PDB file of C-alpha atoms and ligand atoms in Angstrom:
ATOM      1  CA  UNK L   1       7.637  -5.821   7.897  1.00 78.00           C
ATOM      2  CA  UNK L   2       7.624  -8.874   6.063  1.00 88.00           C
ATOM      3  CA  UNK L   3       4.243 -10.359   5.564  1.00 93.00           C
ATOM      4  CA  UNK L   4       4.932 -13.216   3.798  1.00 93.00           C
ATOM      5  CA  UNK L   5       7.434 -14.930   6.197  1.00 92.00           C
ATOM      6  CA  UNK L   6       5.632 -17.734   7.471  1.00 92.00           C
ATOM      7  CA  UNK L   7       6.960 -17.282  11.425  1.00 92.00           C
ATOM      8  CA  UNK L   8       5.986 -13.234  11.155  1.00 90.00           C
ATOM      9  CA  UNK L   9       2.510 -14.263   9.758  1.00 92.00           C
ATOM     10  CA  UNK L  10       1.922 -16.467  12.389  1.00 92.00           C
ATOM     11  CA  UNK L  11       3.518 -13.789  15.127  1.00 93.00           C
ATOM     12  CA  UNK L  12       0.731 -11.933  13.815  1.00 93.00           C
ATOM     13  CA  UNK L  13      -2.004 -13.770  14.161  1.00 94.00           C
ATOM     14  CA  UNK L  14      -1.231 -14.857  17.544  1.00 95.00           C
ATOM     15  CA  UNK L  15      -0.467 -11.440  18.854  1.00 95.00           C
ATOM     16  CA  UNK L  16      -3.772 -10.402  17.805  1.00 96.00           C
ATOM     17  CA  UNK L  17      -5.863 -13.866  18.358  1.00 95.00           C
ATOM     18  CA  UNK L  18      -6.882 -14.128  14.784  1.00 96.00           C
ATOM     19  CA  UNK L  19      -7.581 -17.279  13.725  1.00 94.00           C
ATOM     20  CA  UNK L  20      -8.497 -18.720   9.811  1.00 95.00           C
ATOM     21  CA  UNK L  21     -11.678 -19.087   8.680  1.00 95.00           C
ATOM     22  CA  UNK L  22     -11.804 -21.927   6.286  1.00 93.00           C
ATOM     23  CA  UNK L  23     -15.827 -20.887   5.551  1.00 96.00           C
ATOM     24  CA  UNK L  24     -14.606 -17.267   4.366  1.00 98.00           C
ATOM     25  CA  UNK L  25     -11.795 -19.016   2.000  1.00 96.00           C
ATOM     26  CA  UNK L  26      -8.883 -17.510   4.363  1.00 97.00           C
ATOM     27  CA  UNK L  27      -5.553 -18.712   2.561  1.00 97.00           C
ATOM     28  CA  UNK L  28      -2.992 -15.897   2.749  1.00 97.00           C
ATOM     29  CA  UNK L  29      -0.180 -15.366   0.523  1.00 97.00           C
ATOM     30  CA  UNK L  30       3.287 -16.610   2.085  1.00 97.00           C
ATOM     31  CA  UNK L  31       5.647 -15.913  -0.799  1.00 97.00           C
ATOM     32  CA  UNK L  32       7.052 -12.382  -1.321  1.00 97.00           C
ATOM     33  CA  UNK L  33       7.913 -13.843  -5.445  1.00 97.00           C
ATOM     34  CA  UNK L  34       4.354 -14.474  -6.234  1.00 97.00           C
ATOM     35  CA  UNK L  35       3.135 -10.886  -4.672  1.00 97.00           C
ATOM     36  CA  UNK L  36       5.988  -8.845  -6.619  1.00 97.00           C
ATOM     37  CA  UNK L  37       4.543 -10.933  -9.835  1.00 97.00           C
ATOM     38  CA  UNK L  38       1.456  -9.811  -9.123  1.00 97.00           C
ATOM     39  CA  UNK L  39       2.303  -6.411  -8.687  1.00 96.00           C
ATOM     40  CA  UNK L  40       4.344  -6.159 -11.704  1.00 95.00           C
ATOM     41  CA  UNK L  41       2.423  -8.267 -14.411  1.00 93.00           C
ATOM     42  CA  UNK L  42      -0.557  -5.984 -13.115  1.00 92.00           C
ATOM     43  CA  UNK L  43       1.547  -3.069 -14.200  1.00 94.00           C
ATOM     44  CA  UNK L  44       0.820  -1.212 -10.873  1.00 94.00           C
ATOM     45  CA  UNK L  45       2.317   2.658 -11.857  1.00 92.00           C
ATOM     46  CA  UNK L  46      -0.059   5.397 -10.508  1.00 96.00           C
ATOM     47  CA  UNK L  47      -3.370   3.765 -10.938  1.00 95.00           C
ATOM     48  CA  UNK L  48      -6.410   3.091  -8.821  1.00 98.00           C
ATOM     49  CA  UNK L  49      -6.864  -0.317  -7.313  1.00 98.00           C
ATOM     50  CA  UNK L  50      -9.767  -2.232  -5.626  1.00 98.00           C
ATOM     51  CA  UNK L  51      -9.045  -5.232  -3.872  1.00 98.00           C
ATOM     52  CA  UNK L  52     -11.514  -8.003  -2.464  1.00 98.00           C
ATOM     53  CA  UNK L  53     -10.235  -9.864   0.456  1.00 98.00           C
ATOM     54  CA  UNK L  54      -6.975  -7.831   1.728  1.00 98.00           C
ATOM     55  CA  UNK L  55      -6.465 -10.656   4.578  1.00 98.00           C
ATOM     56  CA  UNK L  56      -3.787  -9.225   6.535  1.00 97.00           C
ATOM     57  CA  UNK L  57      -2.952  -7.059   3.898  1.00 98.00           C
ATOM     58  CA  UNK L  58       0.092  -8.914   1.959  1.00 97.00           C
ATOM     59  CA  UNK L  59      -0.414  -7.749  -1.551  1.00 98.00           C
ATOM     60  CA  UNK L  60      -2.339  -4.286  -0.399  1.00 98.00           C
ATOM     61  CA  UNK L  61       1.161  -3.272   1.265  1.00 97.00           C
ATOM     62  CA  UNK L  62       2.923  -3.953  -1.668  1.00 97.00           C
ATOM     63  CA  UNK L  63       0.147  -2.626  -3.958  1.00 98.00           C
ATOM     64  CA  UNK L  64      -0.208   0.601  -1.954  1.00 98.00           C
ATOM     65  CA  UNK L  65       3.843   1.364  -2.633  1.00 97.00           C
ATOM     66  CA  UNK L  66       3.044   1.962  -6.324  1.00 97.00           C
ATOM     67  CA  UNK L  67      -0.616   2.743  -6.756  1.00 98.00           C
ATOM     68  CA  UNK L  68      -2.491   6.001  -6.490  1.00 98.00           C
ATOM     69  CA  UNK L  69      -4.993   4.592  -4.310  1.00 98.00           C
ATOM     70  CA  UNK L  70      -6.082   1.267  -2.991  1.00 98.00           C
ATOM     71  CA  UNK L  71      -9.713   0.229  -1.679  1.00 98.00           C
ATOM     72  CA  UNK L  72      -9.795  -2.827  -0.369  1.00 98.00           C
ATOM     73  CA  UNK L  73     -13.125  -4.545   0.703  1.00 98.00           C
ATOM     74  CA  UNK L  74     -12.845  -7.203   3.502  1.00 98.00           C
ATOM     75  CA  UNK L  75     -15.921  -8.781   5.066  1.00 98.00           C
ATOM     76  CA  UNK L  76     -13.683 -10.502   8.222  1.00 98.00           C
ATOM     77  CA  UNK L  77     -14.383  -7.567  11.197  1.00 97.00           C
ATOM     78  CA  UNK L  78     -11.687  -9.458  13.035  1.00 96.00           C
ATOM     79  CA  UNK L  79      -8.840  -8.151  10.633  1.00 97.00           C
ATOM     80  CA  UNK L  80      -9.504  -4.932  11.893  1.00 97.00           C
ATOM     81  CA  UNK L  81      -6.817  -3.992  14.570  1.00 97.00           C
ATOM     82  CA  UNK L  82      -4.482  -6.454  12.401  1.00 97.00           C
ATOM     83  CA  UNK L  83      -4.857  -4.144   8.838  1.00 98.00           C
ATOM     84  CA  UNK L  84      -4.545  -0.894  10.710  1.00 98.00           C
ATOM     85  CA  UNK L  85      -1.043  -1.856  12.008  1.00 96.00           C
ATOM     86  CA  UNK L  86       0.072  -3.786   8.687  1.00 97.00           C
ATOM     87  CA  UNK L  87      -1.310  -0.468   6.754  1.00 98.00           C
ATOM     88  CA  UNK L  88      -1.319   1.944   9.178  1.00 97.00           C
ATOM     89  CA  UNK L  89       2.185   4.104   7.479  1.00 97.00           C
ATOM     90  CA  UNK L  90      -0.133   4.675   3.730  1.00 98.00           C
ATOM     91  CA  UNK L  91      -2.207   7.652   3.519  1.00 98.00           C
ATOM     92  CA  UNK L  92      -3.252   6.242   0.447  1.00 98.00           C
ATOM     93  CA  UNK L  93      -5.107   2.812   1.164  1.00 98.00           C
ATOM     94  CA  UNK L  94      -8.713   2.365   2.644  1.00 98.00           C
ATOM     95  CA  UNK L  95     -10.445  -0.600   4.259  1.00 98.00           C
ATOM     96  CA  UNK L  96     -14.023  -0.846   3.553  1.00 98.00           C
ATOM     97  CA  UNK L  97     -15.582  -3.537   5.756  1.00 98.00           C
ATOM     98  CA  UNK L  98     -18.168  -5.675   4.397  1.00 98.00           C
ATOM     99  CA  UNK L  99     -19.469  -8.417   2.292  1.00 98.00           C
ATOM    100  CA  UNK L 100     -18.468  -7.254  -1.611  1.00 98.00           C
ATOM    101  CA  UNK L 101     -21.301  -8.817  -2.735  1.00 98.00           C
ATOM    102  CA  UNK L 102     -23.444  -6.702  -0.698  1.00 98.00           C
ATOM    103  CA  UNK L 103     -21.815  -3.496  -1.558  1.00 98.00           C
ATOM    104  CA  UNK L 104     -22.585  -0.898  -4.054  1.00 98.00           C
ATOM    105  CA  UNK L 105     -19.354  -1.091  -5.682  1.00 98.00           C
ATOM    106  CA  UNK L 106     -19.893   1.838  -8.081  1.00 98.00           C
ATOM    107  CA  UNK L 107     -20.851   3.925  -5.286  1.00 98.00           C
ATOM    108  CA  UNK L 108     -17.997   2.727  -3.010  1.00 98.00           C
ATOM    109  CA  UNK L 109     -15.399   3.436  -6.017  1.00 98.00           C
ATOM    110  CA  UNK L 110     -17.145   6.688  -6.812  1.00 98.00           C
ATOM    111  CA  UNK L 111     -16.825   7.908  -3.406  1.00 98.00           C
ATOM    112  CA  UNK L 112     -13.113   6.634  -3.244  1.00 98.00           C
ATOM    113  CA  UNK L 113     -11.714   7.129  -6.738  1.00 98.00           C
ATOM    114  CA  UNK L 114     -13.871   9.799  -8.090  1.00 97.00           C
ATOM    115  CA  UNK L 115     -14.303   9.435 -11.615  1.00 96.00           C
ATOM    116  CA  UNK L 116     -11.371   7.879 -12.297  1.00 97.00           C
ATOM    117  CA  UNK L 117     -10.968   4.273 -13.565  1.00 97.00           C
ATOM    118  CA  UNK L 118      -9.380   1.400 -11.532  1.00 98.00           C
ATOM    119  CA  UNK L 119      -8.019  -2.126 -11.806  1.00 98.00           C
ATOM    120  CA  UNK L 120      -9.561  -4.887  -9.583  1.00 98.00           C
ATOM    121  CA  UNK L 121      -6.197  -6.821  -8.281  1.00 98.00           C
ATOM    122  CA  UNK L 122      -6.863  -9.287  -5.863  1.00 98.00           C
ATOM    123  CA  UNK L 123      -6.371 -12.810  -4.304  1.00 98.00           C
ATOM    124  CA  UNK L 124      -9.940 -14.121  -4.301  1.00 98.00           C
ATOM    125  CA  UNK L 125     -11.786 -15.973  -1.820  1.00 97.00           C
ATOM    126  CA  UNK L 126     -12.255 -19.490  -3.912  1.00 94.00           C
ATOM    127  CA  UNK L 127     -15.680 -20.220  -2.455  1.00 95.00           C
ATOM    128  CA  UNK L 128     -17.314 -17.134  -4.561  1.00 97.00           C
ATOM    129  CA  UNK L 129     -14.937 -16.152  -7.121  1.00 97.00           C
ATOM    130  CA  UNK L 130     -17.488 -16.622 -10.053  1.00 97.00           C
ATOM    131  CA  UNK L 131     -20.312 -14.653  -7.938  1.00 98.00           C
ATOM    132  CA  UNK L 132     -17.477 -11.883  -7.447  1.00 98.00           C
ATOM    133  CA  UNK L 133     -16.217 -11.707 -11.203  1.00 98.00           C
ATOM    134  CA  UNK L 134     -20.177 -11.635 -12.042  1.00 98.00           C
ATOM    135  CA  UNK L 135     -20.966  -9.241  -9.605  1.00 98.00           C
ATOM    136  CA  UNK L 136     -18.348  -6.802 -10.710  1.00 98.00           C
ATOM    137  CA  UNK L 137     -18.555  -7.189 -14.410  1.00 98.00           C
ATOM    138  CA  UNK L 138     -22.529  -6.435 -14.415  1.00 97.00           C
ATOM    139  CA  UNK L 139     -21.978  -3.171 -11.912  1.00 96.00           C
ATOM    140  CA  UNK L 140     -21.343  -0.071 -13.788  1.00 93.00           C
ATOM    141  CA  UNK L 141     -18.113   0.652 -11.898  1.00 97.00           C
ATOM    142  CA  UNK L 142     -15.300   2.468 -14.137  1.00 97.00           C
ATOM    143  CA  UNK L 143     -13.284  -1.011 -13.972  1.00 98.00           C
ATOM    144  CA  UNK L 144     -10.216  -1.014 -16.233  1.00 98.00           C
ATOM    145  CA  UNK L 145      -8.898  -4.431 -15.635  1.00 98.00           C
ATOM    146  CA  UNK L 146      -9.131  -7.169 -13.642  1.00 98.00           C
ATOM    147  CA  UNK L 147      -6.525  -9.132 -12.420  1.00 98.00           C
ATOM    148  CA  UNK L 148      -7.549 -12.131  -9.921  1.00 98.00           C
ATOM    149  CA  UNK L 149      -6.104 -15.208  -8.296  1.00 98.00           C
ATOM    150  CA  UNK L 150      -8.356 -18.035  -8.298  1.00 98.00           C
ATOM    151  CA  UNK L 151      -8.280 -21.884  -8.219  1.00 98.00           C
ATOM    152  CA  UNK L 152      -6.301 -23.260 -11.271  1.00 98.00           C
ATOM    153  CA  UNK L 153      -9.858 -25.287 -12.472  1.00 98.00           C
ATOM    154  CA  UNK L 154     -11.944 -21.785 -12.425  1.00 98.00           C
ATOM    155  CA  UNK L 155      -9.134 -20.101 -14.308  1.00 98.00           C
ATOM    156  CA  UNK L 156      -9.156 -22.412 -17.006  1.00 98.00           C
ATOM    157  CA  UNK L 157     -12.694 -22.585 -17.504  1.00 98.00           C
ATOM    158  CA  UNK L 158     -12.786 -18.987 -17.063  1.00 98.00           C
ATOM    159  CA  UNK L 159     -10.318 -18.264 -20.317  1.00 98.00           C
ATOM    160  CA  UNK L 160     -11.486 -21.056 -22.282  1.00 98.00           C
ATOM    161  CA  UNK L 161     -12.706 -20.829 -26.047  1.00 96.00           C
ATOM    162  CA  UNK L 162     -14.842 -23.006 -27.589  1.00 95.00           C
ATOM    163  CA  UNK L 163     -11.879 -25.279 -28.649  1.00 96.00           C
ATOM    164  CA  UNK L 164     -11.453 -26.416 -25.204  1.00 97.00           C
ATOM    165  CA  UNK L 165     -12.819 -28.569 -23.047  1.00 96.00           C
ATOM    166  CA  UNK L 166     -12.991 -26.373 -19.802  1.00 98.00           C
ATOM    167  CA  UNK L 167     -15.397 -24.369 -22.297  1.00 98.00           C
ATOM    168  CA  UNK L 168     -18.967 -23.426 -20.710  1.00 97.00           C
ATOM    169  CA  UNK L 169     -21.177 -20.784 -19.765  1.00 97.00           C
ATOM    170  CA  UNK L 170     -18.686 -18.568 -17.584  1.00 98.00           C
ATOM    171  CA  UNK L 171     -16.236 -18.553 -20.518  1.00 98.00           C
ATOM    172  CA  UNK L 172     -19.070 -16.959 -22.845  1.00 98.00           C
ATOM    173  CA  UNK L 173     -19.929 -14.138 -19.797  1.00 98.00           C
ATOM    174  CA  UNK L 174     -16.604 -13.749 -19.268  1.00 98.00           C
ATOM    175  CA  UNK L 175     -15.475 -12.966 -23.055  1.00 98.00           C
ATOM    176  CA  UNK L 176     -18.731 -10.460 -23.575  1.00 98.00           C
ATOM    177  CA  UNK L 177     -16.661  -7.898 -21.416  1.00 98.00           C
ATOM    178  CA  UNK L 178     -12.897  -8.302 -23.061  1.00 97.00           C
ATOM    179  CA  UNK L 179     -10.194 -10.754 -23.383  1.00 97.00           C
ATOM    180  CA  UNK L 180      -9.063 -13.044 -20.671  1.00 98.00           C
ATOM    181  CA  UNK L 181      -6.120 -14.835 -19.902  1.00 98.00           C
ATOM    182  CA  UNK L 182      -3.606 -16.695 -17.416  1.00 98.00           C
ATOM    183  CA  UNK L 183      -0.885 -14.571 -16.556  1.00 97.00           C
ATOM    184  CA  UNK L 184       0.547 -17.291 -14.182  1.00 97.00           C
ATOM    185  CA  UNK L 185       0.426 -20.243 -12.670  1.00 98.00           C
ATOM    186  CA  UNK L 186       0.669 -20.559  -8.597  1.00 98.00           C
ATOM    187  CA  UNK L 187       1.494 -23.959  -6.413  1.00 98.00           C
ATOM    188  CA  UNK L 188      -1.109 -24.563  -3.369  1.00 98.00           C
ATOM    189  CA  UNK L 189       2.533 -24.359  -1.340  1.00 97.00           C
ATOM    190  CA  UNK L 190       2.628 -20.336  -1.242  1.00 97.00           C
ATOM    191  CA  UNK L 191      -0.638 -20.082   1.244  1.00 97.00           C
ATOM    192  CA  UNK L 192      -1.031 -20.643   4.664  1.00 96.00           C
ATOM    193  CA  UNK L 193      -3.443 -22.511   5.593  1.00 96.00           C
ATOM    194  CA  UNK L 194      -2.604 -24.572   2.370  1.00 96.00           C
ATOM    195  CA  UNK L 195      -5.167 -25.479   0.171  1.00 96.00           C
ATOM    196  CA  UNK L 196      -5.889 -28.303  -1.604  1.00 95.00           C
ATOM    197  CA  UNK L 197      -5.931 -27.278  -4.891  1.00 96.00           C
ATOM    198  CA  UNK L 198      -3.297 -25.157  -6.936  1.00 98.00           C
ATOM    199  CA  UNK L 199      -4.196 -21.592  -8.096  1.00 98.00           C
ATOM    200  CA  UNK L 200      -3.609 -19.404 -11.251  1.00 98.00           C
ATOM    201  CA  UNK L 201      -3.882 -15.766 -11.877  1.00 98.00           C
ATOM    202  CA  UNK L 202      -6.349 -14.556 -14.644  1.00 98.00           C
ATOM    203  CA  UNK L 203      -6.281 -11.017 -16.388  1.00 98.00           C
ATOM    204  CA  UNK L 204      -9.231  -9.746 -18.186  1.00 98.00           C
ATOM    205  CA  UNK L 205      -8.896  -6.622 -20.066  1.00 98.00           C
ATOM    206  CA  UNK L 206     -12.229  -4.433 -20.168  1.00 97.00           C
ATOM    207  CA  UNK L 207     -12.786  -3.335 -23.518  1.00 95.00           C
ATOM    208  CA  UNK L 208     -16.555  -1.844 -23.838  1.00 84.00           C
ATOM    209  CA  UNK L 209     -17.578  -2.473 -27.024  1.00 88.00           C
ATOM    210  CA  UNK L 210     -20.739  -1.561 -28.190  1.00 90.00           C
ATOM    211  CA  UNK L 211     -22.624  -5.509 -28.475  1.00 93.00           C
ATOM    212  CA  UNK L 212     -25.855  -6.049 -29.773  1.00 92.00           C
ATOM    213  CA  UNK L 213     -27.053  -8.140 -26.512  1.00 95.00           C
ATOM    214  CA  UNK L 214     -27.473  -6.479 -22.984  1.00 95.00           C
ATOM    215  CA  UNK L 215     -25.705  -9.387 -20.697  1.00 96.00           C
ATOM    216  CA  UNK L 216     -28.749  -9.809 -19.178  1.00 96.00           C
ATOM    217  CA  UNK L 217     -30.088 -11.423 -22.472  1.00 97.00           C
ATOM    218  CA  UNK L 218     -27.144 -12.858 -22.992  1.00 97.00           C
ATOM    219  CA  UNK L 219     -27.344 -14.560 -19.410  1.00 97.00           C
ATOM    220  CA  UNK L 220     -30.696 -15.961 -20.957  1.00 97.00           C
ATOM    221  CA  UNK L 221     -29.639 -17.283 -24.131  1.00 97.00           C
ATOM    222  CA  UNK L 222     -26.772 -18.715 -22.494  1.00 98.00           C
ATOM    223  CA  UNK L 223     -28.976 -20.392 -19.331  1.00 97.00           C
ATOM    224  CA  UNK L 224     -31.228 -21.860 -22.081  1.00 97.00           C
ATOM    225  CA  UNK L 225     -28.093 -23.260 -23.921  1.00 97.00           C
ATOM    226  CA  UNK L 226     -26.090 -24.558 -21.009  1.00 97.00           C
ATOM    227  CA  UNK L 227     -28.909 -25.615 -19.220  1.00 95.00           C
ATOM    228  CA  UNK L 228     -29.665 -28.670 -21.137  1.00 91.00           C
ATOM    229  CA  UNK L 229     -25.917 -28.777 -22.703  1.00 87.00           C
ATOM    230  CA  UNK L 230     -26.568 -32.739 -23.755  1.00 91.00           C
ATOM    231  CA  UNK L 231     -29.529 -31.137 -25.957  1.00 96.00           C
ATOM    232  CA  UNK L 232     -29.101 -30.104 -29.415  1.00 97.00           C
ATOM    233  CA  UNK L 233     -29.094 -26.231 -29.267  1.00 97.00           C
ATOM    234  CA  UNK L 234     -32.329 -26.280 -31.457  1.00 97.00           C
ATOM    235  CA  UNK L 235     -33.845 -28.384 -28.734  1.00 97.00           C
ATOM    236  CA  UNK L 236     -32.600 -26.530 -25.645  1.00 97.00           C
ATOM    237  CA  UNK L 237     -32.844 -22.993 -26.921  1.00 97.00           C
ATOM    238  CA  UNK L 238     -36.736 -24.045 -28.035  1.00 96.00           C
ATOM    239  CA  UNK L 239     -37.326 -24.909 -25.021  1.00 96.00           C
ATOM    240  CA  UNK L 240     -35.136 -22.759 -22.185  1.00 96.00           C
ATOM    241  CA  UNK L 241     -36.744 -19.537 -24.707  1.00 96.00           C
ATOM    242  CA  UNK L 242     -40.059 -20.772 -25.054  1.00 95.00           C
ATOM    243  CA  UNK L 243     -40.031 -20.619 -28.748  1.00 96.00           C
ATOM    244  CA  UNK L 244     -41.464 -22.387 -31.819  1.00 96.00           C
ATOM    245  CA  UNK L 245     -39.189 -24.906 -33.111  1.00 96.00           C
ATOM    246  CA  UNK L 246     -39.561 -24.223 -36.569  1.00 96.00           C
ATOM    247  CA  UNK L 247     -38.717 -20.336 -35.801  1.00 96.00           C
ATOM    248  CA  UNK L 248     -35.557 -21.327 -34.067  1.00 97.00           C
ATOM    249  CA  UNK L 249     -34.578 -23.793 -36.917  1.00 97.00           C
ATOM    250  CA  UNK L 250     -34.891 -20.925 -39.409  1.00 96.00           C
ATOM    251  CA  UNK L 251     -32.534 -18.502 -37.218  1.00 97.00           C
ATOM    252  CA  UNK L 252     -30.080 -21.327 -36.820  1.00 97.00           C
ATOM    253  CA  UNK L 253     -30.632 -21.832 -40.827  1.00 97.00           C
ATOM    254  CA  UNK L 254     -30.132 -18.111 -41.123  1.00 96.00           C
ATOM    255  CA  UNK L 255     -26.598 -17.955 -39.416  1.00 97.00           C
ATOM    256  CA  UNK L 256     -25.393 -20.864 -40.790  1.00 97.00           C
ATOM    257  CA  UNK L 257     -25.554 -22.675 -37.830  1.00 98.00           C
ATOM    258  CA  UNK L 258     -26.077 -26.221 -37.949  1.00 97.00           C
ATOM    259  CA  UNK L 259     -29.388 -27.689 -35.943  1.00 95.00           C
ATOM    260  CA  UNK L 260     -27.275 -30.490 -34.483  1.00 95.00           C
ATOM    261  CA  UNK L 261     -24.541 -28.177 -32.783  1.00 97.00           C
ATOM    262  CA  UNK L 262     -24.670 -28.348 -28.996  1.00 97.00           C
ATOM    263  CA  UNK L 263     -23.942 -25.366 -26.545  1.00 98.00           C
ATOM    264  CA  UNK L 264     -20.214 -25.891 -26.331  1.00 97.00           C
ATOM    265  CA  UNK L 265     -20.120 -25.589 -30.138  1.00 97.00           C
ATOM    266  CA  UNK L 266     -20.941 -21.670 -30.350  1.00 98.00           C
ATOM    267  CA  UNK L 267     -18.772 -18.488 -29.689  1.00 98.00           C
ATOM    268  CA  UNK L 268     -19.600 -15.693 -28.007  1.00 98.00           C
ATOM    269  CA  UNK L 269     -20.494 -13.961 -31.405  1.00 97.00           C
ATOM    270  CA  UNK L 270     -22.620 -16.954 -32.169  1.00 98.00           C
ATOM    271  CA  UNK L 271     -24.553 -16.452 -29.321  1.00 98.00           C
ATOM    272  CA  UNK L 272     -24.655 -12.598 -29.691  1.00 97.00           C
ATOM    273  CA  UNK L 273     -26.505 -13.055 -33.220  1.00 96.00           C
ATOM    274  CA  UNK L 274     -28.642 -15.774 -32.065  1.00 97.00           C
ATOM    275  CA  UNK L 275     -29.564 -14.058 -29.178  1.00 97.00           C
ATOM    276  CA  UNK L 276     -30.634 -10.948 -31.142  1.00 95.00           C
ATOM    277  CA  UNK L 277     -32.532 -12.646 -33.232  1.00 95.00           C
ATOM    278  CA  UNK L 278     -34.362 -15.186 -31.129  1.00 95.00           C
ATOM    279  CA  UNK L 279     -34.931 -12.780 -28.272  1.00 92.00           C
ATOM    280  CA  UNK L 280     -36.299 -10.240 -30.994  1.00 79.00           C
ATOM    281  CA  UNK L 281     -39.240 -12.515 -31.367  1.00 62.00           C
ATOM    282  CA  UNK L 282     -40.293 -12.512 -27.757  1.00 60.00           C
ATOM    283  CA  UNK L 283     -38.521 -15.307 -26.584  1.00 57.00           C
ATOM    284  CA  UNK L 284     -39.015 -15.732 -23.027  1.00 54.00           C
ATOM    285  CA  UNK L 285     -37.853 -18.056 -20.202  1.00 47.00           C
ATOM    286  CA  UNK L 286     -39.807 -21.147 -18.790  1.00 41.00           C
TER     287      UNK L 286
HETATM  288  N1  SAM G 301      -5.492 -11.264  -0.010  1.00 55.21           N
HETATM  289  C1  SAM G 301      -5.058 -11.789   1.442  1.00 55.21           C
HETATM  290  C2  SAM G 301      -3.370 -12.644   0.619  1.00 55.21           C
HETATM  291  O1  SAM G 301      -3.436 -12.628  -0.169  1.00 55.21           O
HETATM  292  O2  SAM G 301      -2.861 -12.829   1.686  1.00 55.21           O
HETATM  293  C3  SAM G 301      -6.083 -12.421   1.243  1.00 55.21           C
HETATM  294  C4  SAM G 301      -6.594 -13.358   0.177  1.00 55.21           C
HETATM  295  S1  SAM G 301      -7.788 -14.800   1.096  1.00 55.21           S
HETATM  296  C5  SAM G 301      -7.570 -16.099  -0.479  1.00 55.21           C
HETATM  297  C6  SAM G 301      -9.416 -14.237   0.590  1.00 55.21           C
HETATM  298  C7  SAM G 301      -9.825 -13.052   1.419  1.00 55.21           C
HETATM  299  O3  SAM G 301     -11.103 -12.590   1.518  1.00 55.21           O
HETATM  300  C8  SAM G 301     -10.064 -13.103   3.251  1.00 55.21           C
HETATM  301  O4  SAM G 301      -9.307 -12.056   3.801  1.00 55.21           O
HETATM  302  C9  SAM G 301     -11.363 -13.561   3.289  1.00 55.21           C
HETATM  303  O5  SAM G 301     -11.780 -12.650   4.714  1.00 55.21           O
HETATM  304  C10 SAM G 301     -11.940 -12.277   2.432  1.00 55.21           C
HETATM  305  N2  SAM G 301     -13.339 -12.309   1.995  1.00 55.21           N
HETATM  306  C11 SAM G 301     -13.932 -13.499   2.006  1.00 55.21           C
HETATM  307  N3  SAM G 301     -15.349 -13.578   1.804  1.00 55.21           N
HETATM  308  C12 SAM G 301     -15.732 -11.871   1.711  1.00 55.21           C
HETATM  309  C13 SAM G 301     -16.622 -11.411   0.765  1.00 55.21           C
HETATM  310  N4  SAM G 301     -17.779 -11.837   1.000  1.00 55.21           N
HETATM  311  N5  SAM G 301     -16.363  -9.941   0.697  1.00 55.21           N
HETATM  312  C14 SAM G 301     -14.988  -9.463   1.183  1.00 55.21           C
HETATM  313  N6  SAM G 301     -14.004 -10.040   1.349  1.00 55.21           N
HETATM  314  C15 SAM G 301     -14.432 -11.231   1.736  1.00 55.21           C
END
């Protein structure tokens, strides 16, 4: 079966009366080289894989040959019959039909993988890339690595450090969980239907380091800082966290951080140290 052949894909979709849903971000891969590269760079050799949005099962098919087990979560029920046909030969693949953002990830992955860790490998629906990443990372599921395709601009924001103009709160949020980098750029021509923008594959290695701040507290600090990113951090943090300006000024001084800095001048470590000191003193969101 050659699911990446544009002609075979069209035939299959016609045969099952399937039509693409733009609102579900359905852009299917039609280039086997890209599929192979994702599988290679994902170093899939006997691991458990969680895929979000299998579509007609193109990536799933290639991963199933190398993975221990693949669990694919797909929201579009009209793909049920096609997926039963394309993935029918594999006993190590399970498709779970649900909206990933309404799925208890810990529960469904524990049910299928037991206590074993798993990698997330997917070509994500672009309209909810960040919400899916945030949802997965904040879950307590046993994820070891995330390798996902997304819109290039979003990828650049996710992997940016503070020296880059794309640096923002999502960059800091992601780096809390581990280092992130771009594995490859992918042109828009390898999808059907063709999207308007190019893509990139991002890898996030989950580090599980002990952090002095919970992710929820880091989010509060990031909301305060980046919510008013034109202001100095002295102003945005005191206002956003409802704290005395003189107190915030003292903390910034203690940490050798200029009060004139703006949100994009601070690294993850700066935010962790700042958050620890500021929230200890009862900072609350206003
Ligand atoms: N993996 C396939 C491929 O590479 O050809 C399809 C990728 S396509 C970009 C995104 C897939 O995510 C579609 O199959 C779409 O139906 C599915 N999807 C969209 N929203 C979803 C959601 N909330 N939960 C689960 N799957 C979703």
